[in-house]
Tab-separated table of C-alpha atoms and ligand atoms in Angstrom:
chain	number	residue	atom	x	y	z
A	1	UNK	CA	3.236	-146.311	127.728
A	2	UNK	CA	1.038	-143.970	129.847
A	3	UNK	CA	3.614	-141.210	130.697
A	4	UNK	CA	6.036	-139.551	128.246
A	5	UNK	CA	8.498	-136.662	128.506
A	6	UNK	CA	7.715	-133.502	127.056
A	7	UNK	CA	10.021	-130.772	126.140
A	8	UNK	CA	8.730	-126.901	126.843
A	9	UNK	CA	10.882	-124.275	125.048
A	10	UNK	CA	10.578	-120.506	125.657
A	11	UNK	CA	9.987	-118.678	122.571
A	12	UNK	CA	12.713	-115.972	122.588
A	13	UNK	CA	11.180	-112.462	122.845
A	14	UNK	CA	11.701	-109.497	120.535
A	15	UNK	CA	13.635	-107.566	123.306
A	16	UNK	CA	16.613	-110.098	123.378
A	17	UNK	CA	19.683	-108.207	124.002
A	18	UNK	CA	23.053	-108.412	125.719
A	19	UNK	CA	23.034	-106.307	129.023
A	20	UNK	CA	25.689	-108.098	131.093
A	21	UNK	CA	22.885	-108.623	133.840
A	22	UNK	CA	24.154	-112.071	135.345
A	23	UNK	CA	27.129	-111.885	137.661
A	24	UNK	CA	28.872	-115.130	137.650
A	25	UNK	CA	27.603	-116.029	134.159
A	26	UNK	CA	30.802	-115.755	132.035
A	27	UNK	CA	29.019	-115.533	128.634
A	28	UNK	CA	26.906	-112.771	130.042
A	29	UNK	CA	29.762	-110.729	131.127
A	30	UNK	CA	31.920	-111.386	128.065
A	31	UNK	CA	29.091	-110.302	125.558
A	32	UNK	CA	27.762	-107.412	127.516
A	33	UNK	CA	27.062	-104.280	125.134
A	34	UNK	CA	27.324	-106.560	122.115
A	35	UNK	CA	24.761	-106.323	119.466
A	36	UNK	CA	21.951	-108.926	119.709
A	37	UNK	CA	19.940	-110.401	116.757
A	38	UNK	CA	16.425	-110.860	118.328
A	39	UNK	CA	15.048	-112.289	114.744
A	40	UNK	CA	17.768	-114.620	114.388
A	41	UNK	CA	17.667	-115.622	117.968
A	42	UNK	CA	14.002	-116.480	118.004
A	43	UNK	CA	14.306	-118.356	114.786
A	44	UNK	CA	17.154	-120.437	116.104
A	45	UNK	CA	14.953	-121.369	119.124
A	46	UNK	CA	12.049	-122.406	116.679
A	47	UNK	CA	14.520	-124.370	114.606
A	48	UNK	CA	15.593	-126.349	117.790
A	49	UNK	CA	11.793	-126.768	118.687
A	50	UNK	CA	11.226	-128.294	115.193
A	51	UNK	CA	14.315	-130.505	115.250
A	52	UNK	CA	13.405	-132.115	118.833
A	53	UNK	CA	9.739	-132.603	117.687
A	54	UNK	CA	11.114	-134.286	114.512
A	55	UNK	CA	12.807	-136.671	116.766
A	56	UNK	CA	9.345	-137.951	117.928
A	57	UNK	CA	9.444	-136.226	121.059
A	58	UNK	CA	6.318	-133.995	122.531
A	59	UNK	CA	7.362	-130.195	122.312
A	60	UNK	CA	5.619	-127.390	123.750
A	61	UNK	CA	6.143	-123.637	123.285
A	62	UNK	CA	6.061	-121.258	126.289
A	63	UNK	CA	5.529	-117.654	124.868
A	64	UNK	CA	7.331	-114.710	126.354
A	65	UNK	CA	5.757	-112.316	128.497
A	66	UNK	CA	5.517	-108.378	127.751
A	67	UNK	CA	8.653	-106.468	127.699
A	68	UNK	CA	9.640	-103.721	128.490
A	69	UNK	CA	7.901	-104.345	131.890
A	70	UNK	CA	6.594	-100.810	132.661
A	71	UNK	CA	5.083	-102.025	136.152
A	72	UNK	CA	8.774	-102.764	137.297
A	73	UNK	CA	10.098	-99.463	135.632
A	74	UNK	CA	7.385	-97.694	137.620
A	75	UNK	CA	8.525	-99.263	140.811
A	76	UNK	CA	11.847	-97.456	140.452
A	77	UNK	CA	10.074	-94.055	139.402
A	78	UNK	CA	10.755	-94.479	135.799
A	79	UNK	CA	8.675	-94.590	132.508
A	80	UNK	CA	9.224	-94.142	128.804
A	81	UNK	CA	7.042	-90.893	128.903
A	82	UNK	CA	9.826	-89.166	130.707
A	83	UNK	CA	13.433	-88.807	129.639
A	84	UNK	CA	14.351	-92.456	129.372
A	85	UNK	CA	17.592	-91.423	127.495
A	86	UNK	CA	18.863	-89.950	130.590
A	87	UNK	CA	18.842	-93.423	132.030
A	88	UNK	CA	21.776	-94.280	129.953
A	89	UNK	CA	23.891	-92.173	132.162
A	90	UNK	CA	22.605	-93.238	135.483
A	91	UNK	CA	24.193	-96.499	136.322
A	92	UNK	CA	21.499	-97.561	138.643
A	93	UNK	CA	18.600	-96.769	136.211
A	94	UNK	CA	20.572	-97.838	133.275
A	95	UNK	CA	20.494	-101.413	134.816
A	96	UNK	CA	16.783	-101.267	135.861
A	97	UNK	CA	15.825	-100.284	132.173
A	98	UNK	CA	17.862	-103.167	130.772
A	99	UNK	CA	16.499	-105.559	133.235
A	100	UNK	CA	12.925	-104.337	132.393
A	101	UNK	CA	13.629	-105.160	128.746
A	102	UNK	CA	15.312	-108.436	129.237
A	103	UNK	CA	14.165	-111.464	127.101
A	104	UNK	CA	15.315	-113.830	129.812
A	105	UNK	CA	12.122	-116.186	129.974
A	106	UNK	CA	13.708	-117.890	127.061
A	107	UNK	CA	15.629	-119.969	129.669
A	108	UNK	CA	12.733	-121.957	130.555
A	109	UNK	CA	14.602	-124.622	132.593
A	110	UNK	CA	14.545	-121.772	135.212
A	111	UNK	CA	10.890	-121.380	135.177
A	112	UNK	CA	10.021	-123.829	137.564
A	113	UNK	CA	11.017	-127.091	139.276
A	114	UNK	CA	8.870	-130.247	138.028
A	115	UNK	CA	8.165	-133.449	139.764
A	116	UNK	CA	6.284	-136.012	137.494
A	117	UNK	CA	3.345	-137.832	138.937
A	118	UNK	CA	4.963	-141.298	139.489
A	119	UNK	CA	7.644	-139.788	141.769
A	120	UNK	CA	5.043	-138.254	144.174
A	121	UNK	CA	3.443	-140.103	146.723
A	122	UNK	CA	0.179	-138.214	146.100
A	123	UNK	CA	0.207	-139.283	142.532
A	124	UNK	CA	-0.132	-135.590	141.071
A	125	UNK	CA	2.252	-133.783	138.989
A	126	UNK	CA	3.689	-130.849	140.683
A	127	UNK	CA	5.317	-127.705	139.403
A	128	UNK	CA	6.807	-124.979	141.711
A	129	UNK	CA	7.389	-121.670	139.884
A	130	UNK	CA	10.890	-120.372	140.703
A	131	UNK	CA	11.163	-116.997	142.434
A	132	UNK	CA	14.445	-116.423	140.652
A	133	UNK	CA	15.317	-113.918	143.418
A	134	UNK	CA	18.890	-113.688	142.901
A	135	UNK	CA	18.791	-110.998	139.951
A	136	UNK	CA	16.290	-108.217	139.366
A	137	UNK	CA	15.810	-109.157	135.538
A	138	UNK	CA	14.992	-112.796	136.516
A	139	UNK	CA	12.946	-111.984	139.583
A	140	UNK	CA	10.233	-110.406	137.339
A	141	UNK	CA	9.636	-113.745	135.637
A	142	UNK	CA	8.036	-115.379	138.654
A	143	UNK	CA	4.650	-114.161	138.671
A	144	UNK	CA	4.319	-114.030	134.921
A	145	UNK	CA	5.362	-117.511	134.595
A	146	UNK	CA	2.894	-118.390	137.420
A	147	UNK	CA	0.077	-116.761	135.325
A	148	UNK	CA	1.278	-118.661	132.057
A	149	UNK	CA	1.750	-121.840	133.576
A	150	UNK	CA	-1.673	-121.790	134.944
A	151	UNK	CA	-2.943	-121.215	131.668
A	152	UNK	CA	-0.807	-123.790	130.163
A	153	UNK	CA	-0.800	-126.588	132.633
A	154	UNK	CA	-3.437	-125.572	135.414
A	155	UNK	CA	-5.789	-128.281	134.386
A	156	UNK	CA	-3.100	-131.021	134.550
A	157	UNK	CA	-0.699	-130.127	137.383
A	158	UNK	CA	-0.700	-128.914	140.839
A	159	UNK	CA	1.052	-125.583	140.504
A	160	UNK	CA	2.831	-123.999	143.625
A	161	UNK	CA	3.418	-120.256	143.836
A	162	UNK	CA	6.826	-119.206	143.970
A	163	UNK	CA	8.743	-119.465	147.350
A	164	UNK	CA	9.032	-116.294	149.151
A	165	UNK	CA	11.574	-114.002	147.476
A	166	UNK	CA	14.224	-113.891	150.442
A	167	UNK	CA	17.819	-114.811	150.542
A	168	UNK	CA	17.427	-118.264	152.375
A	169	UNK	CA	14.940	-119.481	149.656
A	170	UNK	CA	16.346	-118.488	146.189
A	171	UNK	CA	15.398	-120.978	143.595
A	172	UNK	CA	16.323	-121.161	139.954
A	173	UNK	CA	14.138	-124.008	138.923
A	174	UNK	CA	14.978	-127.204	137.160
A	175	UNK	CA	18.255	-126.028	136.079
A	176	UNK	CA	19.373	-127.340	139.617
A	177	UNK	CA	17.272	-130.518	139.397
A	178	UNK	CA	17.874	-133.933	137.744
A	179	UNK	CA	15.657	-137.023	137.658
A	180	UNK	CA	17.120	-140.692	137.096
A	181	UNK	CA	14.548	-143.492	136.707
A	182	UNK	CA	14.623	-146.793	134.815
A	183	UNK	CA	12.000	-144.948	132.231
A	184	UNK	CA	10.168	-141.808	132.466
A	185	UNK	CA	6.773	-143.627	133.455
A	186	UNK	CA	8.451	-145.342	136.423
A	187	UNK	CA	9.082	-143.793	139.757
A	188	UNK	CA	12.319	-141.919	139.630
A	189	UNK	CA	14.982	-140.709	141.964
A	190	UNK	CA	14.848	-136.860	142.166
A	191	UNK	CA	18.224	-134.966	142.724
A	192	UNK	CA	18.210	-131.330	144.056
A	193	UNK	CA	21.446	-129.634	143.577
A	194	UNK	CA	22.006	-126.588	145.714
A	195	UNK	CA	24.824	-124.221	145.914
A	196	UNK	CA	24.600	-122.693	149.343
A	197	UNK	CA	23.315	-123.655	152.718
A	198	UNK	CA	23.254	-121.524	155.869
A	199	UNK	CA	26.832	-121.444	157.446
A	200	UNK	CA	28.236	-124.167	155.128
A	201	UNK	CA	30.786	-123.857	152.516
A	202	UNK	CA	30.064	-121.513	149.699
A	203	UNK	CA	31.642	-120.096	146.486
A	204	UNK	CA	34.128	-117.159	147.044
A	205	UNK	CA	33.855	-115.230	143.937
A	206	UNK	CA	30.332	-115.823	142.362
A	207	UNK	CA	26.944	-116.028	143.943
A	208	UNK	CA	25.455	-119.524	144.550
A	209	UNK	CA	21.854	-119.048	143.432
A	210	UNK	CA	20.086	-122.108	144.707
A	211	UNK	CA	19.776	-122.746	148.391
A	212	UNK	CA	19.238	-126.053	150.314
A	213	UNK	CA	16.153	-124.532	151.971
A	214	UNK	CA	14.483	-123.868	148.774
A	215	UNK	CA	15.109	-127.463	147.735
A	216	UNK	CA	13.737	-128.723	151.068
A	217	UNK	CA	10.686	-126.592	150.628
A	218	UNK	CA	9.990	-127.864	147.359
A	219	UNK	CA	10.546	-131.571	148.152
A	220	UNK	CA	7.954	-131.182	150.870
A	221	UNK	CA	5.473	-129.342	148.500
A	222	UNK	CA	5.958	-132.148	145.845
A	223	UNK	CA	5.214	-134.982	148.263
A	224	UNK	CA	8.625	-136.722	147.395
A	225	UNK	CA	9.577	-139.641	149.496
A	226	UNK	CA	12.842	-139.366	151.302
A	227	UNK	CA	13.847	-143.030	149.986
A	228	UNK	CA	13.907	-141.471	146.284
A	229	UNK	CA	15.166	-137.994	147.088
A	230	UNK	CA	18.683	-136.637	147.348
A	231	UNK	CA	20.012	-133.274	148.155
A	232	UNK	CA	23.625	-132.646	146.853
A	233	UNK	CA	25.620	-129.780	147.330
A	234	UNK	CA	27.258	-128.250	143.897
A	235	UNK	CA	31.040	-127.825	144.113
A	236	UNK	CA	31.805	-124.281	145.071
A	237	UNK	CA	34.932	-124.270	142.878
A	238	UNK	CA	32.813	-124.981	139.950
A	239	UNK	CA	30.531	-122.069	140.832
A	240	UNK	CA	33.606	-119.759	140.959
A	241	UNK	CA	34.608	-121.256	137.304
A	242	UNK	CA	31.509	-119.918	136.003
A	243	UNK	CA	29.128	-122.789	136.641
A	244	UNK	CA	26.124	-120.797	137.786
A	245	UNK	CA	23.586	-123.741	137.537
A	246	UNK	CA	24.129	-127.408	137.733
A	247	UNK	CA	23.004	-127.974	134.189
A	248	UNK	CA	26.266	-126.211	133.193
A	249	UNK	CA	28.198	-129.226	134.576
A	250	UNK	CA	25.927	-132.262	134.421
A	251	UNK	CA	23.284	-133.805	132.358
A	252	UNK	CA	20.787	-136.588	133.080
A	253	UNK	CA	18.076	-138.760	131.407
A	254	UNK	CA	16.372	-141.977	132.588
A	255	UNK	CA	19.219	-144.216	133.675
A	256	UNK	CA	22.183	-141.903	132.528
A	257	UNK	CA	23.970	-139.144	134.448
A	258	UNK	CA	27.064	-137.472	132.677
A	259	UNK	CA	28.936	-135.300	134.986
A	260	UNK	CA	32.223	-133.471	135.792
A	261	UNK	CA	34.385	-134.764	138.478
A	262	UNK	CA	33.811	-131.430	140.223
A	263	UNK	CA	30.052	-131.150	139.897
A	264	UNK	CA	29.449	-132.222	143.425
A	265	UNK	CA	31.214	-131.222	146.701
A	266	UNK	CA	31.013	-134.704	148.131
A	267	UNK	CA	31.071	-136.912	144.916
A	268	UNK	CA	31.725	-140.151	146.822
A	269	UNK	CA	28.922	-139.666	149.511
A	270	UNK	CA	26.532	-138.506	146.514
A	271	UNK	CA	27.233	-141.695	144.582
A	272	UNK	CA	26.794	-144.118	147.601
A	273	UNK	CA	23.537	-142.451	148.375
A	274	UNK	CA	22.485	-142.779	144.606
A	275	UNK	CA	23.415	-146.301	144.427
A	276	UNK	CA	21.373	-147.037	147.633
A	277	UNK	CA	18.248	-144.999	146.450
A	278	UNK	CA	18.132	-146.106	142.776
A	279	UNK	CA	16.461	-149.412	142.543
A	280	UNK	CA	17.394	-149.871	138.865
A	281	UNK	CA	20.800	-150.137	136.878
A	282	UNK	CA	22.378	-146.612	136.415
A	283	UNK	CA	24.765	-145.664	133.706
A	284	UNK	CA	27.355	-143.181	135.363
A	285	UNK	CA	29.604	-141.302	132.822
A	286	UNK	CA	32.240	-139.381	134.696
A	287	UNK	CA	34.344	-136.890	132.952
A	288	UNK	CA	37.705	-135.841	134.503
A	289	UNK	CA	39.256	-132.542	134.624
A	290	UNK	CA	42.027	-133.951	132.598
A	291	UNK	CA	39.356	-135.173	129.813
A	292	UNK	CA	37.648	-131.805	129.739
A	293	UNK	CA	38.522	-129.002	132.108
A	294	UNK	CA	35.797	-127.151	133.696
A	295	UNK	CA	37.050	-124.084	131.389
A	296	UNK	CA	36.116	-125.919	128.475
A	297	UNK	CA	32.722	-127.077	130.015
A	298	UNK	CA	31.968	-123.539	130.488
A	299	UNK	CA	32.996	-122.201	127.082
A	300	UNK	CA	31.426	-125.301	125.184
A	301	UNK	CA	28.263	-125.700	127.225
A	302	UNK	CA	28.932	-129.612	126.643
A	303	UNK	CA	26.820	-130.503	129.708
A	304	UNK	CA	23.939	-128.203	128.623
A	305	UNK	CA	22.948	-130.445	126.070
A	306	UNK	CA	19.441	-132.151	125.943
A	307	UNK	CA	20.012	-135.799	126.681
A	308	UNK	CA	16.676	-137.388	125.030
A	309	UNK	CA	14.817	-140.784	124.876
A	310	UNK	CA	13.933	-141.671	121.432
A	311	UNK	CA	12.334	-144.943	122.087
A	312	UNK	CA	13.262	-148.496	122.544
A	313	UNK	CA	15.604	-147.270	125.418
A	314	UNK	CA	17.747	-145.480	123.016
A	315	UNK	CA	19.096	-141.653	123.554
A	316	UNK	CA	20.448	-139.022	121.475
A	317	UNK	CA	22.083	-135.578	122.454
A	318	UNK	CA	21.144	-132.481	121.095
A	319	UNK	CA	24.450	-130.185	121.586
A	320	UNK	CA	25.191	-126.496	120.809
A	321	UNK	CA	27.671	-126.165	118.236
A	322	UNK	CA	29.946	-124.518	120.416
A	323	UNK	CA	30.441	-128.114	121.747
A	324	UNK	CA	31.697	-129.355	118.325
A	325	UNK	CA	33.989	-126.397	118.168
A	326	UNK	CA	35.750	-127.060	121.254
A	327	UNK	CA	38.470	-129.838	120.984
A	328	UNK	CA	38.220	-131.427	124.525
A	329	UNK	CA	34.234	-131.102	124.608
A	330	UNK	CA	33.819	-132.716	121.025
A	331	UNK	CA	36.405	-135.468	121.855
A	332	UNK	CA	34.296	-136.361	125.226
A	333	UNK	CA	31.159	-136.492	122.948
A	334	UNK	CA	32.451	-138.614	120.472
A	335	UNK	CA	34.039	-140.803	123.164
A	336	UNK	CA	30.442	-141.238	124.540
A	337	UNK	CA	28.856	-141.990	121.277
A	338	UNK	CA	31.247	-144.567	120.464
A	339	UNK	CA	30.862	-146.370	123.587
A	340	UNK	CA	28.460	-149.066	123.107
A	341	UNK	CA	27.767	-149.780	126.848
A	342	UNK	CA	25.697	-146.787	127.261
A	343	UNK	CA	22.289	-146.095	125.349
A	344	UNK	CA	23.336	-142.891	123.568
A	345	UNK	CA	23.683	-143.432	119.807
A	346	UNK	CA	24.338	-140.030	118.182
A	347	UNK	CA	24.895	-136.144	118.897
A	348	UNK	CA	23.173	-133.678	116.807
A	349	UNK	CA	24.755	-130.097	116.840
A	350	UNK	CA	22.341	-127.175	116.651
A	351	UNK	CA	23.130	-123.320	116.416
A	352	UNK	CA	21.507	-121.565	119.362
A	353	UNK	CA	24.368	-118.904	119.463
A	354	UNK	CA	22.123	-115.887	120.119
A	355	UNK	CA	21.014	-117.573	123.374
A	356	UNK	CA	24.418	-119.078	124.100
A	357	UNK	CA	25.918	-115.610	124.066
A	358	UNK	CA	23.936	-114.903	127.347
A	359	UNK	CA	24.828	-118.246	128.761
A	360	UNK	CA	21.873	-120.256	127.687
A	361	UNK	CA	22.436	-123.557	125.729
A	362	UNK	CA	19.926	-126.187	124.481
A	363	UNK	CA	19.000	-127.446	127.937
A	364	UNK	CA	18.444	-123.779	129.456
A	365	UNK	CA	15.916	-123.311	126.761
A	366	UNK	CA	13.721	-125.989	127.633
A	367	UNK	CA	11.625	-127.266	130.608
A	368	UNK	CA	11.127	-131.018	131.128
A	369	UNK	CA	7.705	-132.498	132.152
A	370	UNK	CA	6.576	-135.810	132.224
A	371	UNK	CA	2.818	-136.243	131.277
A	372	UNK	CA	-0.058	-138.697	130.364
A	373	UNK	CA	-1.680	-138.466	126.979
A	374	UNK	CA	-4.817	-137.072	128.608
A	375	UNK	CA	-2.704	-134.320	130.385
A	376	UNK	CA	-0.932	-133.506	126.991
A	377	UNK	CA	-4.191	-133.139	125.118
A	378	UNK	CA	-5.336	-130.663	127.906
A	379	UNK	CA	-2.740	-128.319	127.160
A	380	UNK	CA	-4.239	-125.617	124.975
A	381	UNK	CA	-3.626	-126.436	121.288
A	382	UNK	CA	-1.592	-123.102	120.597
A	383	UNK	CA	1.223	-124.164	122.962
A	384	UNK	CA	2.024	-127.318	120.955
A	385	UNK	CA	4.822	-127.159	118.551
A	386	UNK	CA	2.985	-128.428	115.654
A	387	UNK	CA	4.291	-127.511	112.184
A	388	UNK	CA	1.591	-125.093	111.317
A	389	UNK	CA	1.988	-123.253	114.438
A	390	UNK	CA	5.929	-123.053	114.168
A	391	UNK	CA	5.361	-121.726	110.444
A	392	UNK	CA	3.051	-119.021	111.648
A	393	UNK	CA	5.580	-117.949	114.485
A	394	UNK	CA	8.380	-117.978	111.907
A	395	UNK	CA	6.439	-115.782	109.613
A	396	UNK	CA	5.472	-113.487	112.464
A	397	UNK	CA	8.948	-113.434	113.639
A	398	UNK	CA	10.484	-112.601	110.290
A	399	UNK	CA	7.977	-109.801	109.564
A	400	UNK	CA	8.079	-108.117	112.981
A	401	UNK	CA	11.146	-108.941	115.150
A	402	UNK	CA	14.011	-106.340	115.113
A	403	UNK	CA	16.866	-107.675	113.198
A	404	UNK	CA	19.376	-106.319	115.477
A	405	UNK	CA	19.264	-104.555	118.753
A	406	UNK	CA	22.334	-102.724	120.323
A	407	UNK	CA	22.163	-102.196	124.173
A	408	UNK	CA	21.353	-98.682	124.067
A	409	UNK	CA	18.143	-99.362	122.023
A	410	UNK	CA	16.169	-100.171	124.941
A	411	UNK	CA	16.734	-96.496	126.046
A	412	UNK	CA	14.841	-94.953	123.210
A	413	UNK	CA	11.577	-93.301	123.731
A	414	UNK	CA	9.748	-95.575	121.038
A	415	UNK	CA	11.132	-98.703	122.469
A	416	UNK	CA	8.258	-99.717	124.675
A	417	UNK	CA	5.562	-98.855	122.172
A	418	UNK	CA	7.399	-100.755	119.181
A	419	UNK	CA	8.103	-103.840	121.391
A	420	UNK	CA	4.487	-103.887	122.808
A	421	UNK	CA	3.168	-103.851	119.362
A	422	UNK	CA	5.151	-107.132	118.617
A	423	UNK	CA	3.895	-108.554	121.771
A	424	UNK	CA	0.226	-108.046	120.318
A	425	UNK	CA	1.220	-110.027	117.345
A	426	UNK	CA	2.386	-112.855	119.652
A	427	UNK	CA	-0.728	-112.753	121.462
A	428	UNK	CA	-2.715	-113.256	118.268
A	429	UNK	CA	-0.780	-116.722	117.731
A	430	UNK	CA	-1.521	-117.652	121.537
A	431	UNK	CA	-5.043	-116.265	122.184
A	432	UNK	CA	-5.295	-117.447	126.060
A	433	UNK	CA	-2.433	-114.764	126.704
A	434	UNK	CA	-5.222	-112.286	126.404
A	435	UNK	CA	-6.358	-113.270	129.768
A	436	UNK	CA	-3.261	-112.207	131.435
A	437	UNK	CA	-3.808	-108.665	132.419
A	438	UNK	CA	-1.350	-105.881	131.695
A	439	UNK	CA	-3.146	-103.070	133.225
A	440	UNK	CA	-0.713	-100.467	131.541
A	441	UNK	CA	-1.431	-101.671	127.952
B	1	SUG	O1	20.245	-116.570	134.458
B	1	SUG	N1	21.381	-115.379	131.429
B	1	SUG	C1	20.917	-116.285	132.121
B	1	SUG	C2	21.209	-117.810	131.632
B	1	SUG	C3	20.258	-118.607	132.112
B	1	SUG	C4	20.769	-120.081	131.837
B	1	SUG	N2	19.937	-121.227	132.302
B	1	SUG	C5	20.512	-122.367	132.675
B	1	SUG	N3	21.654	-122.703	132.905
B	1	SUG	N4	19.419	-123.271	133.037
B	1	SUG	C6	21.173	-116.323	133.509
B	1	SUG	O2	22.315	-116.020	133.946
B	1	SUG	C7	21.913	-112.901	130.988
B	1	SUG	C8	21.066	-111.768	130.451
B	1	SUG	C9	21.910	-110.446	130.113
B	1	SUG	O3	22.998	-110.402	130.706
B	1	SUG	O4	21.475	-109.762	129.350
B	1	SUG	C10	21.215	-114.072	131.586
B	1	SUG	O5	20.082	-113.651	132.447
């Protein structure tokens, strides 16, 4: 099989904290000001990578950027050399300091939109880095991910710079993208899900982060043919219920699409276009509001599971333990596993609680790529989640990451120097990172 799917997970950085930075993300608001456990968070992330690699799936590691981001602080006239503690009492500056310390690159599903080579008419693997322009703490990721992805995938993919950071083009990457295909190495149908279009229906309470124009721009950049591309609007009521990305209400893999009845604004039109464009048998699993209310989907992150191919046409689901602990979500999961008419054989529940408390489940923590063996081998070895590298990372995390981080810790004078010293330990395990210039280090 020439092409296979690769999972690329973000290594959770040492500054992981709960700052309540994401309006519309229910977990982020609920856990704001709570105490975070960066060491535990990072170890949970590594355990997930090891588990997925153990399923025989190719797994990569995307290391975090330098935090706190002193360049961004400087944009607001702030620095750790002056009276950083005073920012605690200044609402604007408090938010900026917390944004500059955010470990949000862990949610790698938002890093980029990826179109595998078999889908693109020019036969190239295309990656467009997301601008994440809807929130300050996420917007700083765009240039950092561009630099990292050039190092990781520069030899194997056509990497596009983020779209301009302005309202009509806000883009949150693969969290709003699905791909259906008969098998990963065959041409697939790519589904771009947007929350907002100029003059169209929009959510009333929470922001819609992905625009239709951003999707259209990426479709053109990636050379995706119209006959295998769909543009679908996310249901605004779902966004208003806390579904800030499509991957909080739908999941897909190869022939399978699992979705809630309120995932899309025009479900019937979407399904008829999908049936017309997909030239292979589809397995559509629709979940009604009666079976699992959106409220439970948001609480359990059922749809933010990883639906993974494990060979011979079979699949498994890697779900967060919160799904097991939610009655409706677990019942829906068991129904799907028991149903022999679909290719899904098992669910594995994993603990990624630290990320979940900021609204990031197993699927948020990873970006999917489809690659050939030669491309896979071209990704520098340190980024491969091999057992030795995972063990080295665990050792480094256990020695150096803070055990706990209350939100006010990021306002302490020594925070930047302490965290930057840990970053140097990360660079030692990912030597190509030294090429990324941080002029202020
Ligand atoms: O953008 N949370 C992230 C969670 C991203 C989840 N990703 C996917 N659904 N693919 C976000 O809302 C919270 C940070 C804080 O509040 O400290 C945060 O950014």
